[in-house]
């Protein structure tokens, strides 16, 4: 998303408009705090231990939960103004300003970046999935991880709100 935004010039708008930057920053911080609050107040309805007797529902629930997790990740990333500024500051160093098809170069560089990031995250997710299955079987550990994650998300949201551009 940020590669496309940067190629279309939206990152320049974000960098040059304090109002747009602050709006994205506040939305992102509020969303992080919302996710953190949800984690702090959640019941262990998603735990494997509580759902073992409902094998068919577990399969459907995992698909829905995976989609929700993906959506949360996309929203968190899109509303992080620092990622947009990173793309604005980092990518242009590798693009020839005199090249007639600069947008195409920007998109190719972004696609390369996204592909390598995807491969890394896929490997990380596969390894984490093996480890997390054991953790999710214990409702106490799941509750503690949700609480800790919730506090971290709220802390990150507050830090984002209190930081200067």
CSV table of C-alpha atoms in Angstrom, one decimal:
chain,number,residue,atom,x,y,z
A,1,UNK,CA,0.0,0.0,0.0
A,2,UNK,CA,2.7,2.5,0.9
A,3,UNK,CA,4.7,1.8,-2.3
A,4,UNK,CA,1.6,2.6,-4.3
A,5,UNK,CA,0.9,5.7,-2.2
A,6,UNK,CA,4.5,6.9,-2.6
A,7,UNK,CA,4.4,6.2,-6.4
A,8,UNK,CA,1.2,8.2,-6.7
A,9,UNK,CA,2.7,11.1,-4.7
A,10,UNK,CA,0.5,10.6,-1.6
A,11,UNK,CA,3.5,10.2,0.7
A,12,UNK,CA,4.7,13.6,-0.5
A,13,UNK,CA,1.4,15.1,0.6
A,14,UNK,CA,1.7,13.4,3.9
A,15,UNK,CA,5.2,14.7,4.4
A,16,UNK,CA,4.3,18.2,3.3
A,17,UNK,CA,1.0,18.5,5.1
A,18,UNK,CA,1.2,18.6,8.9
A,19,UNK,CA,-2.6,18.3,9.1
A,20,UNK,CA,-2.7,15.1,6.9
A,21,UNK,CA,0.3,13.7,8.9
A,22,UNK,CA,-1.4,14.4,12.2
A,23,UNK,CA,-4.8,12.9,11.0
A,24,UNK,CA,-3.1,9.7,9.9
A,25,UNK,CA,-1.1,9.6,13.1
A,26,UNK,CA,-4.2,10.1,15.3
A,27,UNK,CA,-6.2,7.4,13.4
A,28,UNK,CA,-3.3,5.0,13.7
A,29,UNK,CA,-2.7,5.7,17.4
A,30,UNK,CA,-6.5,5.3,18.1
A,31,UNK,CA,-6.6,2.0,16.2
A,32,UNK,CA,-3.6,0.6,18.2
A,33,UNK,CA,-5.2,1.6,21.5
A,34,UNK,CA,-8.5,0.0,20.3
A,35,UNK,CA,-6.7,-3.2,19.5
A,36,UNK,CA,-4.9,-3.2,22.8
A,37,UNK,CA,-8.1,-2.6,24.7
A,38,UNK,CA,-9.8,-5.5,22.9
A,39,UNK,CA,-6.9,-7.7,23.8
A,40,UNK,CA,-7.0,-6.7,27.5
A,41,UNK,CA,-10.8,-7.3,27.7
A,42,UNK,CA,-11.0,-10.4,25.6
A,43,UNK,CA,-12.2,-13.7,27.0
A,44,UNK,CA,-10.4,-16.9,25.8
A,45,UNK,CA,-13.1,-17.6,23.2
A,46,UNK,CA,-10.5,-18.3,20.6
A,47,UNK,CA,-8.4,-20.8,22.6
A,48,UNK,CA,-7.8,-24.2,21.2
A,49,UNK,CA,-8.5,-25.8,24.6
A,50,UNK,CA,-12.0,-24.3,24.7
A,51,UNK,CA,-12.8,-25.3,21.2
A,52,UNK,CA,-11.5,-28.9,20.9
A,53,UNK,CA,-15.0,-30.4,21.1
A,54,UNK,CA,-16.2,-28.3,18.2
A,55,UNK,CA,-13.9,-29.5,15.5
A,56,UNK,CA,-15.9,-28.2,12.6
A,57,UNK,CA,-16.3,-24.7,14.2
A,58,UNK,CA,-12.6,-24.5,14.9
A,59,UNK,CA,-11.8,-24.8,11.1
A,60,UNK,CA,-14.3,-22.1,10.3
A,61,UNK,CA,-13.2,-19.9,13.2
A,62,UNK,CA,-9.5,-20.2,12.2
A,63,UNK,CA,-10.3,-19.0,8.6
A,64,UNK,CA,-12.3,-16.0,9.9
A,65,UNK,CA,-9.7,-15.2,12.6
A,66,UNK,CA,-6.9,-15.3,10.0
A,67,UNK,CA,-8.8,-12.9,7.8
A,68,UNK,CA,-9.5,-10.6,10.7
A,69,UNK,CA,-5.8,-10.7,11.7
A,70,UNK,CA,-4.8,-9.8,8.1
A,71,UNK,CA,-7.2,-6.9,8.0
A,72,UNK,CA,-5.9,-5.6,11.4
A,73,UNK,CA,-2.4,-5.8,10.1
A,74,UNK,CA,-3.2,-3.9,6.9
A,75,UNK,CA,-5.1,-1.2,8.8
A,76,UNK,CA,-2.3,-0.8,11.3
A,77,UNK,CA,0.3,-0.5,8.6
A,78,UNK,CA,-1.7,1.9,6.4
A,79,UNK,CA,-2.3,4.2,9.3
A,80,UNK,CA,1.3,4.3,10.4
A,81,UNK,CA,2.6,7.6,9.0
A,82,UNK,CA,6.2,6.7,9.8
A,83,UNK,CA,6.1,3.8,7.2
A,84,UNK,CA,4.9,6.3,4.6
A,85,UNK,CA,7.7,8.7,5.5
A,86,UNK,CA,10.2,5.8,5.3
A,87,UNK,CA,9.1,5.0,1.8
A,88,UNK,CA,9.4,8.7,0.9
A,89,UNK,CA,12.8,9.1,2.4
A,90,UNK,CA,14.4,5.7,1.4
A,91,UNK,CA,13.1,4.7,-2.0
A,92,UNK,CA,13.9,7.9,-4.0
A,93,UNK,CA,17.6,7.3,-3.4
A,94,UNK,CA,17.4,4.3,-5.7
A,95,UNK,CA,15.3,6.0,-8.5
A,96,UNK,CA,16.9,8.0,-11.3
A,97,UNK,CA,15.1,11.3,-11.3
A,98,UNK,CA,15.9,11.9,-15.0
A,99,UNK,CA,14.2,8.6,-16.0
A,100,UNK,CA,11.0,9.1,-17.9
A,101,UNK,CA,9.2,6.2,-16.2
A,102,UNK,CA,10.0,7.0,-12.5
A,103,UNK,CA,6.7,5.8,-11.3
A,104,UNK,CA,7.4,2.4,-12.9
A,105,UNK,CA,10.8,2.3,-11.2
A,106,UNK,CA,9.2,3.2,-7.9
A,107,UNK,CA,6.6,0.4,-8.3
A,108,UNK,CA,9.2,-2.2,-9.3
A,109,UNK,CA,11.4,-1.3,-6.3
A,110,UNK,CA,8.3,-1.4,-4.1
A,111,UNK,CA,7.3,-4.8,-5.5
A,112,UNK,CA,10.8,-6.1,-4.8
A,113,UNK,CA,10.7,-4.8,-1.3
A,114,UNK,CA,7.2,-6.3,-0.7
A,115,UNK,CA,8.3,-9.7,-2.1
A,116,UNK,CA,11.3,-10.0,0.1
A,117,UNK,CA,9.3,-8.8,3.0
A,118,UNK,CA,6.6,-11.3,2.3
A,119,UNK,CA,9.1,-14.2,2.1
A,120,UNK,CA,10.7,-13.1,5.4
A,121,UNK,CA,7.3,-12.8,7.1
A,122,UNK,CA,6.0,-16.1,5.7
A,123,UNK,CA,9.1,-17.9,7.2
A,124,UNK,CA,8.6,-16.1,10.5
A,125,UNK,CA,4.9,-16.9,10.5
A,126,UNK,CA,5.4,-20.6,9.8
A,127,UNK,CA,8.0,-20.9,12.6
A,128,UNK,CA,5.8,-18.9,15.0
A,129,UNK,CA,2.7,-21.1,14.1
A,130,UNK,CA,4.6,-24.2,15.3
A,131,UNK,CA,5.6,-22.6,18.5
A,132,UNK,CA,2.2,-20.8,19.2
A,133,UNK,CA,0.2,-24.0,18.9
A,134,UNK,CA,1.6,-25.3,22.1
A,135,UNK,CA,1.1,-21.9,23.8
A,136,UNK,CA,-2.5,-21.6,22.7
A,137,UNK,CA,-3.3,-25.0,24.2
A,138,UNK,CA,-2.8,-23.5,27.6
A,139,UNK,CA,-5.6,-20.9,28.4
A,140,UNK,CA,-3.6,-19.2,31.1
A,141,UNK,CA,-0.6,-18.6,28.7
A,142,UNK,CA,-3.1,-17.3,26.1
A,143,UNK,CA,-4.7,-14.9,28.6
A,144,UNK,CA,-1.3,-13.6,29.7
A,145,UNK,CA,0.0,-13.1,26.1
A,146,UNK,CA,-3.2,-11.3,25.2
A,147,UNK,CA,-2.9,-9.0,28.2
A,148,UNK,CA,0.8,-8.3,27.6
A,149,UNK,CA,0.1,-7.7,23.8
A,150,UNK,CA,-2.8,-5.4,24.7
A,151,UNK,CA,-0.6,-3.3,27.0
A,152,UNK,CA,2.1,-3.1,24.3
A,153,UNK,CA,-0.4,-2.0,21.7
A,154,UNK,CA,-1.8,0.7,24.0
A,155,UNK,CA,1.7,1.8,24.9
A,156,UNK,CA,2.6,2.0,21.2
A,157,UNK,CA,-0.5,4.0,20.5
A,158,UNK,CA,0.3,6.4,23.4
A,159,UNK,CA,3.9,6.7,22.2
A,160,UNK,CA,2.7,7.5,18.7
A,161,UNK,CA,0.4,10.2,20.1
A,162,UNK,CA,3.1,11.9,22.2
A,163,UNK,CA,5.9,11.8,19.7
A,164,UNK,CA,6.8,14.9,17.7
A,165,UNK,CA,6.6,14.4,13.9
